[in-house]
Amino acid sequence: MISLKSTEERDQEISRIVELGNAYIQSGRDTLVVTSRQLITGKTPEESLEINYKVSSALVEIVRRIDSRPRYILAKGGITSSDLATKALEARRAKVMGQALAGVPLWQLGPESRHPGVPYIVFPGNVGDNSALAEVVQNWACPSRSSTKELLLNAEKSGYAVGAFNVYNLEGIEAVIAAAEAEESPAILQVHPSSLKQGGVPLVACCIAAAERANVPITVHYDHGADKHDLLGALEMGFDSVMVDGSHLTLEENILYTKNISSLAHAEGMLVEAELGRLSGTEDGLTVEEYEARFTDIAQAEQFIDETGIDALAVCIGNVHGKYPPSGPNLRLDLLKELRALTMKKGVSLVLHGASGLPHELVKECIDLGVRKFNVNTEVRNSYLQSLKKPEKDLVQVMASAKEAMK
């Protein structure tokens, strides 16, 4: 029992519970942290008070250190519920939502808290019947956030593709989500390493917060992770999925690099996408010349999938980053058909980068041939840059026109 353990043993027990709590929440399960029903008292009133404080402070510390976002937070009434809100969750403001049930107050945590927007419910022990708690959770818990894997599995079941759009700032994030909501369609917010270097963790946090509030399934993806150090950092930032880009390496080096990152990302519950072959073109300052480009090889693709354990394969069939030549795209649909047969057998999703500029009919044909994720950057980025040339009088107008252009 925590109240009777040494300081070192207490810290170890707290760490164990925190690790379990994070794992359970990340797996989509509601997680209950409770204290023993057994009353433990000391020899004196002072000792009993100290025991009570140790238990209460341990509970607060556990909640403070669980960093995975829950669907709701429910605290038993009393002093501890106040400490949980202010100390563990760092809430300074909350929106009063009323009562979850008669006698059960309900708040929505404010934007400065550790879990903004999450319902915070204080449940007195003497309210309602045996079904009261379940009723509150059913009515007020936030919907579970979708995962990229879930998005692609649903796309496979229903025969459509999900658009993945690179974002650089708040206007881009809002534009993607607004367009997705207008179309009642899922979407993926992608952050390229170059934009992450500029926006940092706040950019990712903004993507995650916006995804959690969207009315359609939105996930957040780390795009083109070609640097191991950057990828390892991305694994700690809350992305739903990552792309491991070892396309500049030899096949053997690419397999080793991708397998290593894939193992770490899967341990965090993240989908892993990887590229085999190499696209020509320029994206966010990274250029691959035409002579460096190469198509995805079927035999190598099978070996690559088997040895890395990836979930999604980005293929090279004549697609390019950036603008297509005036003659238009020349995609190897015969190769795509072969790759589809392979990925179907392996249970891996097909991804096509360089979707900007593809004619609608060609996009539809690629979907029919099994592509489940399209990456789009150039069209959205250019729309933003063009909007900046308009002579707006105020920065707010610039932001609004940029958002509308990208949408």
Coordinates of N, CA and C in Angstrom, one line a residue, residues 11-213:
D11 N 7.4 6.0 -5.0 CA 7.7 6.5 -6.4 C 7.6 5.4 -7.4
Q12 N 8.1 4.3 -7.1 CA 8.1 3.1 -8.0 C 6.7 2.7 -8.3
E13 N 5.9 2.6 -7.3 CA 4.5 2.2 -7.4 C 3.7 3.2 -8.3
I14 N 4.0 4.5 -8.0 CA 3.3 5.6 -8.8 C 3.7 5.4 -10.3
S15 N 5.0 5.2 -10.5 CA 5.5 5.1 -11.9 C 4.8 3.9 -12.6
R16 N 4.7 2.8 -11.9 CA 4.0 1.6 -12.4 C 2.6 1.9 -12.8
I17 N 1.9 2.5 -12.0 CA 0.5 2.8 -12.2 C 0.3 3.8 -13.4
V18 N 1.2 4.8 -13.5 CA 1.2 5.8 -14.6 C 1.4 5.1 -15.9
E19 N 2.4 4.2 -15.9 CA 2.7 3.4 -17.2 C 1.5 2.6 -17.6
L20 N 0.8 2.0 -16.7 CA -0.4 1.2 -17.0 C -1.5 2.1 -17.5
G21 N -1.7 3.2 -16.8 CA -2.7 4.1 -17.1 C -2.6 4.7 -18.5
N22 N -1.4 5.1 -18.9 CA -1.1 5.6 -20.3 C -1.4 4.5 -21.3
A23 N -1.0 3.3 -21.0 CA -1.1 2.2 -21.9 C -2.6 1.9 -22.2
Y24 N -3.4 1.9 -21.1 CA -4.8 1.6 -21.2 C -5.6 2.7 -22.0
I25 N -5.3 3.9 -21.6 CA -6.0 5.0 -22.3 C -5.6 5.0 -23.8
Q26 N -4.3 4.8 -24.1 CA -3.9 4.8 -25.5 C -4.5 3.7 -26.3
S27 N -4.9 2.6 -25.6 CA -5.6 1.5 -26.3 C -7.1 1.7 -26.4
G28 N -7.6 2.8 -25.9 CA -9.0 3.1 -26.1 C -9.8 2.7 -24.9
R29 N -9.2 2.2 -23.8 CA -10.0 1.7 -22.7 C -10.2 2.8 -21.6
D30 N -11.4 2.9 -21.0 CA -11.5 3.7 -19.9 C -10.7 3.2 -18.7
T31 N -10.1 4.1 -18.0 CA -9.1 3.6 -17.0 C -9.6 4.1 -15.6
L32 N -9.6 3.3 -14.6 CA -10.0 3.6 -13.3 C -8.8 3.5 -12.3
V33 N -8.6 4.6 -11.6 CA -7.5 4.6 -10.5 C -8.3 4.8 -9.2
V34 N -8.2 3.8 -8.3 CA -9.0 3.8 -7.1 C -8.0 3.6 -5.9
T35 N -8.4 4.1 -4.8 CA -7.7 3.8 -3.5 C -8.4 2.6 -2.8
S36 N -7.7 2.0 -1.9 CA -8.3 0.8 -1.2 C -9.5 1.2 -0.4
R37 N -10.5 0.3 -0.3 CA -11.6 0.6 0.6 C -11.3 0.3 2.1
Q38 N -10.1 -0.3 2.3 CA -9.7 -0.6 3.7 C -9.2 0.7 4.4
L39 N -9.8 1.0 5.5 CA -9.4 2.2 6.3 C -8.1 1.9 7.0
I40 N -7.1 2.7 6.8 CA -5.8 2.5 7.4 C -5.6 3.7 8.3
T41 N -5.4 3.4 9.6 CA -5.2 4.5 10.6 C -3.8 4.4 11.3
G42 N -3.4 5.5 11.8 CA -2.1 5.6 12.5 C -2.4 5.4 14.0
K43 N -1.4 5.5 14.8 CA -1.5 5.4 16.2 C -2.1 6.6 16.9
T44 N -1.9 7.7 16.1 CA -2.4 9.0 16.6 C -3.2 9.7 15.5
P45 N -4.0 10.7 15.9 CA -4.7 11.5 14.9 C -3.7 12.1 13.8
E46 N -2.6 12.5 14.3 CA -1.6 13.1 13.4 C -1.1 12.1 12.4
E47 N -0.8 10.9 12.8 CA -0.4 9.8 11.9 C -1.5 9.5 10.9
S48 N -2.7 9.4 11.4 CA -3.8 9.1 10.5 C -4.0 10.2 9.4
L49 N -3.8 11.5 9.8 CA -3.9 12.6 8.9 C -2.7 12.5 7.8
E50 N -1.5 12.1 8.3 CA -0.4 11.9 7.4 C -0.6 10.8 6.4
I51 N -1.2 9.7 6.8 CA -1.6 8.6 5.9 C -2.6 9.1 4.9
N52 N -3.6 9.8 5.3 CA -4.6 10.3 4.4 C -4.0 11.2 3.3
Y53 N -3.0 12.1 3.8 CA -2.4 13.0 2.9 C -1.5 12.2 1.8
K54 N -0.8 11.2 2.3 CA 0.0 10.4 1.4 C -0.8 9.7 0.3
V55 N -2.0 9.2 0.7 CA -2.9 8.6 -0.3 C -3.4 9.6 -1.3
S56 N -3.9 10.7 -0.8 CA -4.5 11.8 -1.6 C -3.4 12.4 -2.6
S57 N -2.2 12.7 -2.1 CA -1.2 13.3 -2.9 C -0.7 12.3 -4.0
A58 N -0.7 11.0 -3.6 CA -0.2 10.0 -4.6 C -1.2 9.9 -5.8
L59 N -2.5 10.0 -5.4 CA -3.6 10.0 -6.5 C -3.4 11.2 -7.4
V60 N -3.2 12.3 -6.8 CA -3.0 13.6 -7.6 C -1.7 13.4 -8.5
E61 N -0.7 12.9 -7.9 CA 0.6 12.7 -8.7 C 0.4 11.7 -9.9
I62 N -0.4 10.7 -9.6 CA -0.6 9.7 -10.7 C -1.4 10.4 -11.9
V63 N -2.4 11.1 -11.5 CA -3.2 11.8 -12.6 C -2.4 12.8 -13.3
R64 N -1.5 13.5 -12.5 CA -0.6 14.6 -13.1 C 0.3 14.0 -14.1
R65 N 0.8 12.8 -13.9 CA 1.8 12.2 -14.7 C 1.2 11.3 -15.9
I66 N 0.0 11.0 -15.8 CA -0.7 10.3 -17.0 C -0.9 11.4 -18.1
D67 N -0.1 11.3 -19.1 CA -0.2 12.4 -20.2 C -1.1 12.0 -21.4
S68 N -1.6 10.8 -21.4 CA -2.5 10.4 -22.5 C -3.9 11.1 -22.3
R69 N -4.5 11.6 -23.3 CA -5.8 12.3 -23.2 C -6.9 11.3 -23.0
P70 N -7.7 11.4 -21.9 CA -8.8 10.5 -21.7 C -10.1 11.1 -22.3
R71 N -11.1 10.2 -22.4 CA -12.4 10.7 -22.9 C -13.2 11.5 -21.9
Y72 N -12.9 11.4 -20.7 CA -13.5 12.1 -19.6 C -12.7 11.9 -18.3
I73 N -12.9 12.8 -17.3 CA -12.2 12.6 -16.0 C -13.3 12.7 -15.0
L74 N -13.4 11.7 -14.2 CA -14.5 11.6 -13.2 C -13.8 11.5 -11.8
A75 N -14.1 12.4 -10.9 CA -13.5 12.4 -9.6 C -14.6 12.3 -8.5
K76 N -14.2 11.6 -7.5 CA -15.2 11.5 -6.3 C -15.1 12.8 -5.6
G77 N -16.3 13.2 -5.1 CA -16.4 14.5 -4.4 C -15.5 14.6 -3.2
G78 N -15.1 15.8 -2.9 CA -14.2 16.1 -1.8 C -13.0 16.9 -2.1
I79 N -12.1 17.1 -1.1 CA -10.9 17.9 -1.3 C -10.1 17.4 -2.5
T80 N -9.9 16.1 -2.6 CA -9.1 15.5 -3.6 C -9.5 15.9 -5.0
S81 N -10.8 16.0 -5.2 CA -11.3 16.4 -6.6 C -10.9 17.8 -6.9
S82 N -10.8 18.7 -6.0 CA -10.3 20.0 -6.2 C -8.8 20.0 -6.6
D83 N -8.0 19.2 -5.8 CA -6.6 19.1 -6.1 C -6.3 18.5 -7.4
L84 N -7.2 17.5 -7.8 CA -7.0 16.9 -9.1 C -7.2 17.9 -10.2
A85 N -8.2 18.8 -10.1 CA -8.5 19.8 -11.1 C -7.3 20.8 -11.2
T86 N -7.0 21.3 -10.1 CA -6.0 22.5 -10.1 C -4.5 22.0 -10.1
K87 N -4.2 21.0 -9.4 CA -2.8 20.5 -9.4 C -2.4 19.5 -10.4
A88 N -3.3 18.5 -10.6 CA -2.9 17.4 -11.5 C -3.3 17.8 -13.0
L89 N -4.4 18.5 -13.2 CA -4.8 18.9 -14.5 C -4.5 20.3 -14.9
E90 N -4.0 21.1 -13.9 CA -3.6 22.5 -14.1 C -4.7 23.3 -14.7
A91 N -5.9 23.1 -14.2 CA -7.1 23.8 -14.7 C -7.1 25.2 -13.9
R92 N -7.2 26.2 -14.7 CA -7.4 27.6 -14.1 C -8.8 28.1 -14.4
R93 N -9.3 27.7 -15.5 CA -10.7 28.0 -15.8 C -11.4 26.8 -16.3
A94 N -12.7 26.8 -16.2 CA -13.5 25.7 -16.8 C -14.9 26.3 -17.1
K95 N -15.5 25.7 -18.2 CA -16.8 26.1 -18.6 C -17.8 25.2 -17.8
V96 N -18.8 25.9 -17.1 CA -19.8 25.2 -16.3 C -20.8 24.6 -17.3
M97 N -20.9 23.3 -17.4 CA -21.9 22.7 -18.3 C -23.2 22.4 -17.6
G98 N -23.3 22.5 -16.3 CA -24.5 22.2 -15.6 C -24.3 20.9 -14.8
Q99 N -25.3 20.1 -14.8 CA -25.2 18.8 -14.1 C -25.3 17.6 -15.0
A100 N -24.4 16.7 -14.8 CA -24.5 15.5 -15.6 C -25.7 14.6 -15.2
L101 N -26.0 14.6 -13.9 CA -27.2 14.1 -13.3 C -27.5 15.0 -12.2
A102 N -28.7 14.9 -11.6 CA -29.1 15.7 -10.5 C -28.0 15.5 -9.4
G103 N -27.4 16.6 -9.0 CA -26.4 16.5 -7.9 C -25.0 16.1 -8.4
V104 N -24.8 16.0 -9.7 CA -23.5 15.7 -10.2 C -23.0 16.8 -11.1
P105 N -22.2 17.7 -10.6 CA -21.7 18.9 -11.4 C -20.8 18.4 -12.5
L106 N -20.8 19.2 -13.6 CA -20.1 18.9 -14.8 C -19.4 20.2 -15.3
W107 N -18.1 20.1 -15.5 CA -17.3 21.2 -16.1 C -16.6 20.7 -17.4
Q108 N -16.3 21.6 -18.3 CA -15.4 21.4 -19.4 C -14.1 22.1 -19.1
L109 N -13.0 21.4 -19.1 CA -11.7 22.0 -18.8 C -11.3 23.1 -19.7
G110 N -10.7 24.1 -19.2 CA -10.4 25.3 -20.0 C -9.1 25.1 -20.9
P111 N -8.8 26.0 -21.8 CA -7.8 25.8 -22.8 C -6.4 25.8 -22.2
E112 N -6.2 26.3 -21.0 CA -4.8 26.3 -20.4 C -4.5 25.0 -19.6
S113 N -5.6 24.1 -19.5 CA -5.4 22.9 -18.7 C -4.6 21.9 -19.6
R114 N -4.3 20.8 -18.9 CA -3.5 19.7 -19.6 C -4.4 19.0 -20.6
H115 N -5.7 19.0 -20.4 CA -6.6 18.3 -21.3 C -7.8 19.2 -21.7
P116 N -7.5 20.2 -22.5 CA -8.6 21.2 -22.8 C -9.8 20.5 -23.5
G117 N -11.0 20.9 -23.0 CA -12.2 20.4 -23.6 C -12.7 19.1 -23.0
V118 N -11.9 18.4 -22.2 CA -12.3 17.2 -21.7 C -13.3 17.4 -20.5
P119 N -14.4 16.7 -20.5 CA -15.4 16.8 -19.4 C -14.8 16.4 -18.0
Y120 N -15.0 17.3 -17.0 CA -14.5 17.0 -15.7 C -15.8 16.8 -14.8
I121 N -16.0 15.6 -14.3 CA -17.2 15.3 -13.5 C -16.9 15.0 -12.1
V122 N -17.5 15.7 -11.2 CA -17.3 15.4 -9.7 C -18.6 14.6 -9.3
F123 N -18.3 13.4 -8.9 CA -19.4 12.4 -8.6 C -19.5 12.2 -7.1
P124 N -20.4 12.7 -6.4 CA -20.6 12.4 -5.0 C -20.9 10.9 -4.8
G125 N -20.6 10.4 -3.7 CA -20.8 9.0 -3.5 C -22.2 8.5 -3.2
N126 N -23.1 9.5 -2.9 CA -24.4 9.1 -2.5 C -25.5 9.5 -3.5
V127 N -25.1 9.6 -4.8 CA -26.0 10.1 -5.8 C -26.4 9.0 -6.8
G128 N -27.7 8.9 -7.1 CA -28.1 7.9 -8.2 C -28.1 6.5 -7.8
D129 N -28.6 5.7 -8.7 CA -28.7 4.2 -8.5 C -27.4 3.5 -9.1
N130 N -27.5 2.2 -9.2 CA -26.4 1.5 -9.7 C -26.0 1.8 -11.2
S131 N -26.9 2.4 -11.9 CA -26.7 2.7 -13.3 C -26.2 4.1 -13.6
A132 N -26.2 4.9 -12.5 CA -26.0 6.4 -12.6 C -24.6 6.7 -13.2
L133 N -23.6 6.0 -12.8 CA -22.2 6.2 -13.3 C -22.1 5.9 -14.8
A134 N -22.7 4.8 -15.2 CA -22.6 4.4 -16.6 C -23.4 5.4 -17.4
E135 N -24.5 5.9 -16.9 CA -25.3 6.9 -17.7 C -24.5 8.1 -17.9
V136 N -23.8 8.6 -16.9 CA -23.0 9.8 -17.0 C -21.9 9.7 -18.0
V137 N -21.2 8.6 -18.0 CA -20.1 8.3 -18.9 C -20.7 8.2 -20.4
Q138 N -21.8 7.5 -20.5 CA -22.3 7.3 -21.9 C -22.8 8.7 -22.5
N139 N -23.3 9.5 -21.6 CA -23.9 10.8 -22.1 C -22.8 11.9 -22.3
W140 N -21.7 11.9 -21.5 CA -20.8 13.0 -21.5 C -19.4 12.7 -21.9
A141 N -19.0 11.5 -22.1 CA -17.6 11.3 -22.5 C -17.4 11.8 -23.9
C142 N -16.2 12.3 -24.1 CA -15.8 12.7 -25.5 C -15.7 11.4 -26.3
P143 N -16.0 11.5 -27.6 CA -15.8 10.4 -28.5 C -14.3 10.1 -28.6
S144 N -14.0 8.8 -28.7 CA -12.6 8.4 -28.8 C -12.0 8.9 -30.1
R145 N -10.8 9.5 -30.0 CA -10.1 10.0 -31.2 C -9.8 8.9 -32.1
S146 N -10.0 9.1 -33.4 CA -9.7 8.1 -34.4 C -8.2 8.0 -34.5
S147 N -7.8 6.8 -35.0 CA -6.4 6.6 -35.3 C -6.2 6.5 -36.9
T148 N -5.0 6.8 -37.3 CA -4.8 6.7 -38.8 C -5.0 5.3 -39.3
K149 N -4.7 4.3 -38.5 CA -4.9 2.9 -38.9 C -6.4 2.7 -39.1
E150 N -7.2 3.2 -38.2 CA -8.7 3.1 -38.3 C -9.2 3.8 -39.5
L151 N -8.7 5.0 -39.8 CA -9.1 5.7 -41.0 C -8.8 4.9 -42.3
L152 N -7.6 4.3 -42.4 CA -7.3 3.5 -43.6 C -8.0 2.2 -43.7
L153 N -8.3 1.6 -42.5 CA -9.0 0.3 -42.5 C -10.5 0.6 -43.0
N154 N -11.0 1.7 -42.5 CA -12.4 2.0 -43.0 C -12.4 2.4 -44.5
A155 N -11.4 3.0 -44.9 CA -11.3 3.4 -46.3 C -11.2 2.1 -47.2
E156 N -10.4 1.1 -46.7 CA -10.3 -0.2 -47.4 C -11.6 -0.9 -47.4
K157 N -12.4 -0.9 -46.3 CA -13.6 -1.6 -46.3 C -14.7 -1.0 -47.2
S158 N -14.6 0.3 -47.4 CA -15.6 1.0 -48.2 C -15.2 1.4 -49.6
G159 N -13.9 1.2 -49.9 CA -13.4 1.5 -51.2 C -13.2 2.9 -51.5
Y160 N -12.7 3.7 -50.6 CA -12.4 5.1 -50.9 C -11.0 5.4 -50.4
A161 N -10.5 6.7 -50.6 CA -9.2 7.1 -50.1 C -9.4 8.3 -49.2
V162 N -8.4 8.4 -48.3 CA -8.3 9.6 -47.3 C -7.3 10.6 -47.8
G163 N -7.7 11.8 -47.8 CA -6.7 12.9 -48.2 C -5.8 13.2 -47.0
A164 N -4.5 13.4 -47.3 CA -3.6 13.8 -46.2 C -2.9 15.1 -46.7
F165 N -3.1 16.1 -45.9 CA -2.7 17.5 -46.3 C -1.7 18.1 -45.4
N166 N -0.6 18.6 -46.0 CA 0.5 19.2 -45.2 C 0.0 20.5 -44.7
V167 N 0.3 20.8 -43.4 CA -0.1 22.1 -42.8 C 1.1 22.7 -42.2
Y168 N 1.0 24.1 -42.1 CA 2.2 24.8 -41.7 C 1.8 25.8 -40.6
N169 N 0.5 26.1 -40.4 CA 0.1 27.1 -39.5 C -1.4 26.9 -39.1
L170 N -2.0 27.8 -38.3 CA -3.3 27.6 -37.9 C -4.3 27.7 -39.0
E171 N -4.1 28.7 -40.0 CA -5.0 28.8 -41.1 C -5.1 27.5 -41.9
G172 N -3.9 26.9 -42.1 CA -3.9 25.6 -42.9 C -4.7 24.5 -42.2
I173 N -4.5 24.4 -40.8 CA -5.1 23.4 -40.0 C -6.7 23.6 -40.1
E174 N -7.1 24.9 -39.9 CA -8.5 25.2 -39.9 C -9.1 24.9 -41.3
A175 N -8.3 25.2 -42.3 CA -8.9 25.1 -43.7 C -9.1 23.6 -44.0
V176 N -8.2 22.7 -43.6 CA -8.3 21.3 -43.9 C -9.5 20.7 -43.1
I177 N -9.7 21.1 -41.9 CA -10.8 20.6 -41.1 C -12.1 21.1 -41.5
A178 N -12.1 22.4 -41.9 CA -13.4 23.0 -42.4 C -13.8 22.3 -43.7
A179 N -12.9 22.0 -44.6 CA -13.2 21.4 -45.8 C -13.7 19.9 -45.6
A180 N -13.0 19.2 -44.6 CA -13.4 17.9 -44.3 C -14.8 17.8 -43.7
E181 N -15.1 18.8 -42.8 CA -16.4 18.8 -42.2 C -17.5 19.1 -43.2
A182 N -17.1 20.0 -44.2 CA -18.1 20.4 -45.2 C -18.4 19.2 -46.1
E183 N -17.4 18.3 -46.3 CA -17.6 17.1 -47.1 C -18.0 15.9 -46.3
E184 N -18.1 16.1 -45.0 CA -18.4 15.0 -44.1 C -17.4 13.8 -44.4
S185 N -16.1 14.2 -44.4 CA -15.1 13.2 -44.8 C -14.0 13.2 -43.8
P186 N -13.3 12.0 -43.5 CA -12.1 12.0 -42.7 C -11.0 12.7 -43.5
A187 N -10.0 13.1 -42.7 CA -8.8 13.7 -43.3 C -7.6 13.5 -42.4
I188 N -6.4 13.7 -42.9 CA -5.2 13.6 -42.1 C -4.4 14.9 -42.2
L189 N -4.0 15.5 -41.1 CA -3.2 16.6 -41.0 C -1.7 16.1 -41.0
Q190 N -0.9 16.6 -42.0 CA 0.5 16.1 -42.1 C 1.4 17.3 -41.7
V191 N 2.4 16.9 -41.0 CA 3.5 17.9 -40.6 C 4.8 17.4 -41.2
H192 N 5.4 18.2 -42.0 CA 6.7 17.8 -42.7 C 7.8 18.3 -41.7
P193 N 8.9 17.6 -41.7 CA 10.0 18.0 -40.8 C 10.4 19.5 -40.9
S194 N 10.4 20.0 -42.2 CA 10.7 21.4 -42.4 C 9.8 22.3 -41.7
S195 N 8.5 22.1 -41.7 CA 7.5 22.9 -41.1 C 7.6 22.7 -39.6
L196 N 7.9 21.5 -39.1 CA 8.0 21.2 -37.7 C 9.2 22.0 -37.1
K197 N 10.3 22.2 -37.9 CA 11.4 23.0 -37.4 C 11.0 24.4 -37.1
Q198 N 10.0 24.9 -37.9 CA 9.6 26.3 -37.8 C 8.5 26.4 -36.7
G199 N 7.5 25.5 -36.7 CA 6.4 25.6 -35.7 C 6.6 24.9 -34.4
G200 N 7.5 23.9 -34.4 CA 7.8 23.2 -33.2 C 6.7 22.4 -32.6
V201 N 6.8 22.1 -31.3 CA 5.8 21.3 -30.6 C 4.4 22.1 -30.6
P202 N 4.4 23.4 -30.5 CA 3.1 24.1 -30.6 C 2.3 23.8 -31.8
L203 N 3.0 23.6 -33.0 CA 2.3 23.3 -34.2 C 1.6 21.9 -34.1
V204 N 2.3 21.0 -33.6 CA 1.7 19.6 -33.4 C 0.6 19.7 -32.4
A205 N 0.8 20.4 -31.3 CA -0.3 20.5 -30.3 C -1.5 21.1 -30.9
C206 N -1.3 22.1 -31.7 CA -2.5 22.8 -32.4 C -3.2 21.8 -33.3
C207 N -2.5 21.0 -34.0 CA -3.1 20.0 -34.9 C -3.9 19.0 -34.1
I208 N -3.3 18.5 -33.0 CA -4.0 17.5 -32.1 C -5.3 18.1 -31.5
A209 N -5.1 19.3 -31.0 CA -6.3 20.0 -30.4 C -7.4 20.2 -31.4
A210 N -7.1 20.6 -32.6 CA -8.1 20.8 -33.6 C -8.7 19.5 -34.1
A211 N -7.9 18.4 -34.1 CA -8.4 17.1 -34.5 C -9.4 16.6 -33.5
E212 N -9.1 16.8 -32.2 CA -10.0 16.4 -31.1 C -11.3 17.1 -31.1
R213 N -11.4 18.3 -31.7 CA -12.6 19.1 -31.7 C -13.4 18.9 -33.0

